[in-house]
């Protein structure tokens, strides 16, 4: 075997071997089990992955075999990536919570032959599909609960596969060398992983990424934020999301840091507090929920604590960001901020598990400026990032010290960025994907011959070189009077209120802008409790007169804000309603990454939309809902519609 | 005295009798709670006891675990005839139960509540606990591992440190099941484990009961009013009415038994 320095590190399995040599006894992975953090060192990890991989080979996994991964962030599922890749196979992570027919499409399209599941729930889902999946040969599982009396001819526990590998290794002395030889023959240009995009429109597409794509992007990401083997992160995002793949696998192997898997998806907050990660990656929703919870708890706290919180948050709001950015701040404010640090910010950071955070990223959607500033003013280096699956995440990111809440930063290392004449953002980088699997048509319309990728997002680059994203290019519409209507821009402004969870704006080719609103049950529920408002369900609370008044107040605020922006003044909201049910991915209203599917919603709630535009004040609607196990039900309601006041556009002010 | 249930049951094969009651009659003063009842429980089965209100189901469970001693008839446990017992003997025979009305320590955490179920497996004495280091500490670590396995099994990691009084009803029932499991029982008695639950909680609880049976091979006797649940998860069903046994057999046999149908739906008196 060639030594580490001579070996070219161009695939992830090669990194694994090199890390085991270089970092041998350091912690590579942790998993909280039975209330205690269990640890694997890099040496342990290599030996587990090797045994697992050899076990898989004896089950028939070989070069080019597609292996689906279904489940949450468990060490053994992460090992599966390495074990499959070491054999030249291709892992295909799938969103674990997708309903059966969504999953069927992906598994069928990817021609998956093996599937690795977390538990009985996922195994059941796959077995129920096995008639429609002729390619599927074997199913593996991590947790044996409830599976002992299943027919095990096509079913294996991961542990048994690992044990099988270990036996083979013991039985034949050259088995290990053959395995290493297999890894050596891997090349950077090989297909590394297939990630299915959740598909805001139409069927998901399989994005093929090579080792080169992911390795270079990961290494650049490490360099940009100076990440090394001392980092600890907590892995909790869906395995099938490119963000998690780079963050918990690509950067994990290239930087050699430690990935910690939570006990269960419900215990993340406690687990995060125990680990106190140094690097953190989350969609804005996670930060929103965290902030809403803190605010709700503060409302319930004693008056001394509450006053202290509000006073020091005021201080932080004034100077916290400046201190973080290294700008000059008066001595008195510095002293106050230090006191606040001991009394408020420190305990808060600890509560959120962000005591040791070196850098945190938010990506996927726009984050509310208030939310963003809240975290930064506490001294948490939260930054924004703009990325795509097709780019192996990184397109732009905010460099330290250049943080503006309304931009997504400068081009990342090695990324070329441009804006087309139609206003669409385009990029070219070493991370650009190989193509969509079995979909040359889509590949050709997304990626130009010389490697530029259409993002599908409308945006512009400002004088500082920072990119601003307005909306999906195809969503930016026009009202009948010709003024611009960017639905997401309007929606986001409303969603920044903690009481509002989701908004869908309509207005393209119509006379005015009107919105559907989903209230946030945690926040509004708490408000209702404090104000003695009784309610039995989401539906009842959503239809409550006081709730309507509150939302009306929020929309009024947004209209005032919009009227101050000359481009957007026409998009003020004239009418709104509060939906009688929460928008849900199981009903197809949101994508698996919780993005609104506007056209689908428009079709589904057609009667409500016509009511918004024909002047009626209420409308009856019946909606079919799908439960997680595929059962269907119906809910119906009479939804109220309200009118809003709009403001005349303020004349454009000259900015200095 | 040590929990001796495990050693008693060790020479009983799955499918063989763990406990049988023979011609049991129990009365409180003039009230006849049970009259001449006989049936058996075989190792590894889920045995349901059903019947209308006041049929004597809970009394039957109390006879099974030895809390009541019947005036007539005999109870055979692991092949031995069982005599009247003192409370500490009852606790150590390897039979654990949950209650119709939850009987947890409301102010204690989930973890501590389940830990109390380990009581019969602890050997160290007060002095050793006062000194703590050494055997007492070692014992606590061993027992904590067992408790954590149960927490993992019942998927209640999130509420590990929450006082049970603050938990919703369905979760309290799950904690109570956890405490019973912590005793590593030979025989698990569940008195209306699904009472007051919604469909989803019932589905979860059914799943857990079946998992207990599969994973630990525990024999389970349960009282339940939800016929859908009973017919789905039990291997055999005993039906009581006014203290008498009116049916016994597989769910299908019981479902088609005329006496059972009459007891549940009523018969016209002519």
Coordinates of C-alpha atoms in Angstrom, one line a residue, chain A residues 288-613:
Chain A
X288 CA -37.0 31.0 13.4
X289 CA -38.3 28.2 15.5
X290 CA -35.5 28.6 18.0
X291 CA -36.1 32.3 18.3
X292 CA -39.9 31.9 18.6
X293 CA -39.4 29.4 21.4
X294 CA -37.1 31.8 23.3
X295 CA -39.5 34.6 22.9
X296 CA -42.4 32.5 24.0
X297 CA -40.5 31.4 27.1
X298 CA -39.4 34.9 27.9
X299 CA -43.0 36.0 27.9
X300 CA -43.6 33.4 30.6
X301 CA -40.6 34.3 32.6
X302 CA -40.6 36.3 35.8
X303 CA -40.6 40.1 35.5
X304 CA -37.0 40.7 36.6
X305 CA -35.7 38.2 34.1
X306 CA -37.9 39.6 31.4
X307 CA -36.8 43.1 32.0
X308 CA -33.2 42.1 32.1
X309 CA -33.6 40.2 28.8
X310 CA -35.3 43.1 27.0
X311 CA -32.8 45.7 28.3
X312 CA -29.7 43.7 27.3
X313 CA -31.2 42.7 24.0
X314 CA -31.5 46.4 23.4
X315 CA -27.8 46.8 24.1
X316 CA -27.0 43.9 21.9
X317 CA -29.1 45.2 19.1
X318 CA -27.2 48.5 19.2
X319 CA -23.6 47.2 19.5
X320 CA -23.5 43.4 19.3
X321 CA -23.1 43.2 15.5
X322 CA -20.5 46.0 15.5
X323 CA -18.4 44.2 18.0
X324 CA -18.7 40.9 16.1
X325 CA -17.7 42.7 12.9
X326 CA -14.7 44.3 14.7
X327 CA -16.0 47.9 14.3
X328 CA -15.2 50.6 16.8
X329 CA -17.6 50.8 19.8
X330 CA -17.6 53.2 22.8
X331 CA -16.1 52.0 26.1
X332 CA -19.5 52.3 27.9
X333 CA -21.2 50.1 25.4
X334 CA -18.5 47.6 25.5
X335 CA -18.8 47.4 29.2
X336 CA -22.5 47.0 29.0
X337 CA -22.2 44.3 26.4
X338 CA -19.8 42.4 28.6
X339 CA -22.2 42.6 31.5
X340 CA -25.0 41.4 29.2
X341 CA -22.7 38.6 28.0
X342 CA -22.5 37.3 31.6
X343 CA -26.2 37.8 32.4
X344 CA -28.1 37.2 29.2
X345 CA -26.2 36.3 26.0
X346 CA -24.0 33.6 27.5
X347 CA -26.9 31.7 29.1
X348 CA -28.9 32.1 25.9
X349 CA -26.1 30.8 23.7
X350 CA -25.7 27.9 26.1
X351 CA -29.4 27.2 26.0
X352 CA -29.3 27.1 22.2
X353 CA -26.1 25.0 22.2
X354 CA -24.2 27.7 20.5
X355 CA -21.5 28.5 23.1
X356 CA -18.6 27.2 21.0
X357 CA -19.9 28.2 17.6
X358 CA -17.2 29.3 15.2
X359 CA -19.4 29.8 12.2
X360 CA -23.0 29.1 11.5
X361 CA -24.7 29.2 8.1
X362 CA -28.2 29.6 7.1
X363 CA -29.3 28.7 3.5
X364 CA -32.1 27.5 1.4
X365 CA -34.4 30.5 1.8
X366 CA -34.3 34.1 2.8
X367 CA -33.9 34.7 6.6
X368 CA -35.8 37.5 8.3
X369 CA -33.4 40.5 9.0
X370 CA -34.6 40.6 12.6
X371 CA -33.9 36.9 13.2
X372 CA -30.5 37.2 11.5
X373 CA -29.6 40.2 13.6
X374 CA -30.8 38.6 16.8
X375 CA -28.3 35.8 16.5
X376 CA -25.4 38.0 15.3
X377 CA -26.0 40.5 18.1
X378 CA -25.6 37.6 20.6
X379 CA -22.1 37.1 19.2
X380 CA -22.9 34.1 17.1
X381 CA -21.2 34.3 13.8
X382 CA -24.2 33.5 11.6
X383 CA -23.8 34.0 7.9
X384 CA -25.8 33.5 4.8
X385 CA -24.9 31.2 2.0
X386 CA -26.5 30.6 -1.4
X387 CA -26.1 27.2 -2.9
X388 CA -27.7 24.6 -5.0
X389 CA -27.5 20.8 -5.3
X390 CA -26.2 21.3 -8.8
X391 CA -23.3 23.3 -7.5
X392 CA -22.4 20.9 -4.7
X393 CA -23.8 23.6 -2.4
X394 CA -21.4 26.6 -2.6
X395 CA -22.3 29.4 -5.0
X396 CA -21.9 32.4 -2.8
X397 CA -21.2 33.0 0.9
X398 CA -20.7 35.9 3.2
X399 CA -17.1 36.4 4.2
X400 CA -16.4 37.3 7.8
X401 CA -16.8 41.0 8.5
X402 CA -18.9 41.6 5.4
X403 CA -22.4 40.7 6.6
X404 CA -25.5 42.4 5.2
X405 CA -28.8 40.8 6.1
X406 CA -30.2 41.3 2.6
X407 CA -27.4 39.7 0.6
X408 CA -26.2 36.1 0.2
X409 CA -22.5 37.1 0.0
X410 CA -19.7 37.0 -2.5
X411 CA -18.9 34.2 -4.9
X412 CA -17.2 31.3 -3.1
X413 CA -13.7 30.1 -3.9
X414 CA -13.3 29.1 -7.6
X415 CA -16.9 30.2 -8.4
X416 CA -17.6 32.5 -11.4
X417 CA -20.8 34.4 -11.1
X418 CA -22.8 36.4 -13.6
X419 CA -26.3 37.7 -14.1
X420 CA -27.9 37.1 -17.5
X421 CA -29.7 39.8 -19.5
X422 CA -33.1 38.4 -18.3
X423 CA -31.9 38.9 -14.7
X424 CA -31.2 35.2 -14.0
X425 CA -28.2 34.3 -11.8
X426 CA -25.7 32.0 -13.4
X427 CA -22.5 30.4 -12.2
X428 CA -19.6 28.2 -13.2
X429 CA -17.4 26.2 -10.7
X430 CA -15.5 23.0 -10.2
X431 CA -18.6 21.9 -8.1
X432 CA -20.9 21.9 -11.1
X433 CA -22.7 18.6 -11.4
X434 CA -22.1 16.0 -14.1
X435 CA -25.8 16.0 -15.3
X436 CA -29.2 14.8 -14.3
X437 CA -29.5 11.0 -14.3
X438 CA -31.4 9.8 -17.4
X439 CA -32.6 13.2 -18.2
X440 CA -30.4 14.8 -20.9
X441 CA -33.1 17.2 -21.9
X442 CA -33.2 18.8 -18.4
X443 CA -29.4 18.8 -18.2
X444 CA -29.1 20.6 -21.5
X445 CA -31.6 23.3 -20.5
X446 CA -29.8 23.9 -17.1
X447 CA -26.2 23.6 -18.0
X448 CA -24.7 25.4 -21.0
X449 CA -22.0 23.7 -23.2
X450 CA -19.2 25.8 -21.6
X451 CA -20.3 24.8 -18.1
X452 CA -22.5 27.7 -16.9
X453 CA -25.5 26.7 -14.8
X454 CA -28.9 28.5 -14.8
X455 CA -30.0 28.9 -11.2
X456 CA -33.5 29.8 -12.1
X457 CA -33.3 32.6 -9.5
X458 CA -33.7 36.3 -10.3
X459 CA -31.1 38.5 -8.6
X460 CA -28.5 41.2 -9.0
X461 CA -24.9 41.9 -7.9
X462 CA -24.5 45.1 -6.0
X463 CA -21.6 47.6 -5.8
X464 CA -19.9 45.6 -3.1
X465 CA -19.9 42.5 -5.2
X466 CA -22.5 40.9 -3.1
X467 CA -25.3 38.9 -4.7
X468 CA -29.0 39.7 -3.9
X469 CA -31.6 37.1 -4.7
X470 CA -35.1 38.4 -5.4
X471 CA -37.2 35.4 -6.2
X472 CA -37.4 32.4 -8.5
X473 CA -37.0 33.9 -12.0
X474 CA -40.1 32.2 -13.3
X475 CA -42.2 33.3 -10.3
X476 CA -41.5 37.0 -10.7
X477 CA -44.7 38.2 -12.3
X478 CA -46.6 41.4 -13.2
X479 CA -49.8 42.8 -11.9
X480 CA -52.4 43.9 -14.5
X481 CA -51.2 47.5 -14.1
X482 CA -47.7 46.4 -15.0
X483 CA -46.0 46.8 -11.7
X484 CA -43.6 44.1 -10.6
X485 CA -44.9 41.2 -8.4
X486 CA -42.2 39.1 -6.7
X487 CA -44.4 36.7 -4.6
X488 CA -41.6 35.3 -2.4
X489 CA -40.5 38.8 -1.5
X490 CA -43.9 39.6 -0.2
X491 CA -44.3 36.3 1.5
X492 CA -41.0 36.5 3.2
X493 CA -41.8 40.0 4.6
X494 CA -44.9 38.5 6.3
X495 CA -43.2 35.3 7.3
X496 CA -40.7 37.3 9.4
X497 CA -43.5 37.9 11.9
X498 CA -43.2 35.0 14.5
X499 CA -47.0 34.6 14.4
X500 CA -47.0 33.8 10.8
X501 CA -45.7 30.4 9.7
X502 CA -46.4 30.3 6.0
X503 CA -47.8 32.7 3.3
X504 CA -48.8 32.2 -0.3
X505 CA -49.1 35.3 -2.4
X506 CA -51.1 35.6 -5.6
X507 CA -51.0 38.5 -8.1
X508 CA -49.5 37.5 -11.4
X509 CA -51.8 38.7 -14.1
X510 CA -54.4 39.9 -11.6
X511 CA -55.5 43.3 -10.4
X512 CA -53.9 43.2 -7.1
X513 CA -51.9 41.1 -4.6
X514 CA -53.7 38.9 -2.2
X515 CA -52.4 36.3 0.3
X516 CA -53.2 33.0 2.1
X517 CA -51.8 33.0 5.6
X518 CA -50.9 30.0 7.9
X519 CA -50.5 31.1 11.5
X520 CA -47.8 29.6 13.7
X521 CA -49.5 27.4 16.2
X522 CA -46.7 27.6 18.9
X523 CA -46.6 31.3 18.9
X524 CA -50.2 32.1 18.4
X525 CA -51.3 29.3 20.7
X526 CA -49.2 30.8 23.5
X527 CA -50.6 34.3 22.8
X528 CA -54.1 32.8 22.9
X529 CA -53.4 31.2 26.2
X530 CA -52.1 34.5 27.7
X531 CA -55.2 36.3 26.4
X532 CA -57.8 33.8 27.6
X533 CA -58.8 32.8 24.1
X534 CA -60.1 29.2 24.1
X535 CA -59.6 27.1 21.0
X536 CA -59.8 23.4 20.2
X537 CA -57.9 23.1 17.0
X538 CA -55.7 24.8 14.5
X539 CA -58.8 25.4 12.4
X540 CA -60.7 27.1 15.2
X541 CA -57.8 29.3 16.2
X542 CA -57.1 30.3 12.6
X543 CA -60.7 31.5 12.2
X544 CA -60.8 33.5 15.5
X545 CA -61.7 37.1 15.2
X546 CA -58.8 38.3 17.4
X547 CA -56.3 36.3 15.4
X548 CA -57.6 37.9 12.2
X549 CA -57.1 41.3 13.8
X550 CA -53.5 40.5 14.8
X551 CA -52.7 39.3 11.2
X552 CA -54.3 42.4 9.8
X553 CA -51.9 44.4 11.9
X554 CA -48.9 42.5 10.5
X555 CA -50.1 42.9 6.9
X556 CA -50.6 46.6 7.5
X557 CA -47.0 46.9 8.6
X558 CA -45.8 45.1 5.5
X559 CA -47.9 47.3 3.3
X560 CA -46.3 50.4 4.8
X561 CA -42.8 48.8 4.3
X562 CA -43.6 48.0 0.7
X563 CA -44.9 51.5 0.0
X564 CA -41.5 52.8 0.8
X565 CA -39.8 50.7 -1.8
X566 CA -40.5 52.2 -5.3
X567 CA -40.1 48.9 -7.2
X568 CA -42.4 47.0 -4.9
X569 CA -45.1 49.5 -3.9
X570 CA -47.5 48.0 -6.4
X571 CA -47.3 44.7 -4.7
X572 CA -49.1 45.8 -1.5
X573 CA -51.6 43.3 -0.2
X574 CA -55.2 44.3 -0.8
X575 CA -57.0 41.2 0.6
X576 CA -56.1 38.2 2.7
X577 CA -57.5 35.1 4.4
X578 CA -56.2 32.7 7.0
X579 CA -56.2 29.1 5.7
X580 CA -58.2 26.5 7.7
X581 CA -55.3 23.9 7.7
X582 CA -51.6 24.0 7.9
X583 CA -49.8 23.5 4.6
X584 CA -48.2 20.1 4.6
X585 CA -45.7 18.2 2.5
X586 CA -47.8 15.0 2.8
X587 CA -50.6 16.8 1.0
X588 CA -48.1 17.9 -1.7
X589 CA -48.5 21.6 -0.7
X590 CA -44.9 22.0 0.4
X591 CA -41.8 20.3 -0.9
X592 CA -39.8 18.0 1.4
X593 CA -37.6 20.9 2.2
X594 CA -40.7 22.9 3.2
X595 CA -40.9 25.2 0.3
X596 CA -44.4 26.3 -0.9
X597 CA -45.6 24.8 -4.2
X598 CA -47.5 27.8 -5.4
X599 CA -49.1 26.4 -8.5
X600 CA -50.3 23.3 -6.8
X601 CA -51.8 25.3 -4.0
X602 CA -53.5 27.6 -6.6
X603 CA -55.2 24.6 -8.2
X604 CA -56.2 23.0 -4.9
X605 CA -57.7 26.1 -3.3
X606 CA -59.2 27.5 -6.6
X607 CA -62.5 28.5 -4.8
X608 CA -60.6 30.5 -2.2
X609 CA -58.6 32.3 -4.8
X610 CA -61.7 33.3 -6.9
X611 CA -63.3 34.5 -3.6
X612 CA -60.3 36.7 -2.9
X613 CA -60.7 38.4 -6.3

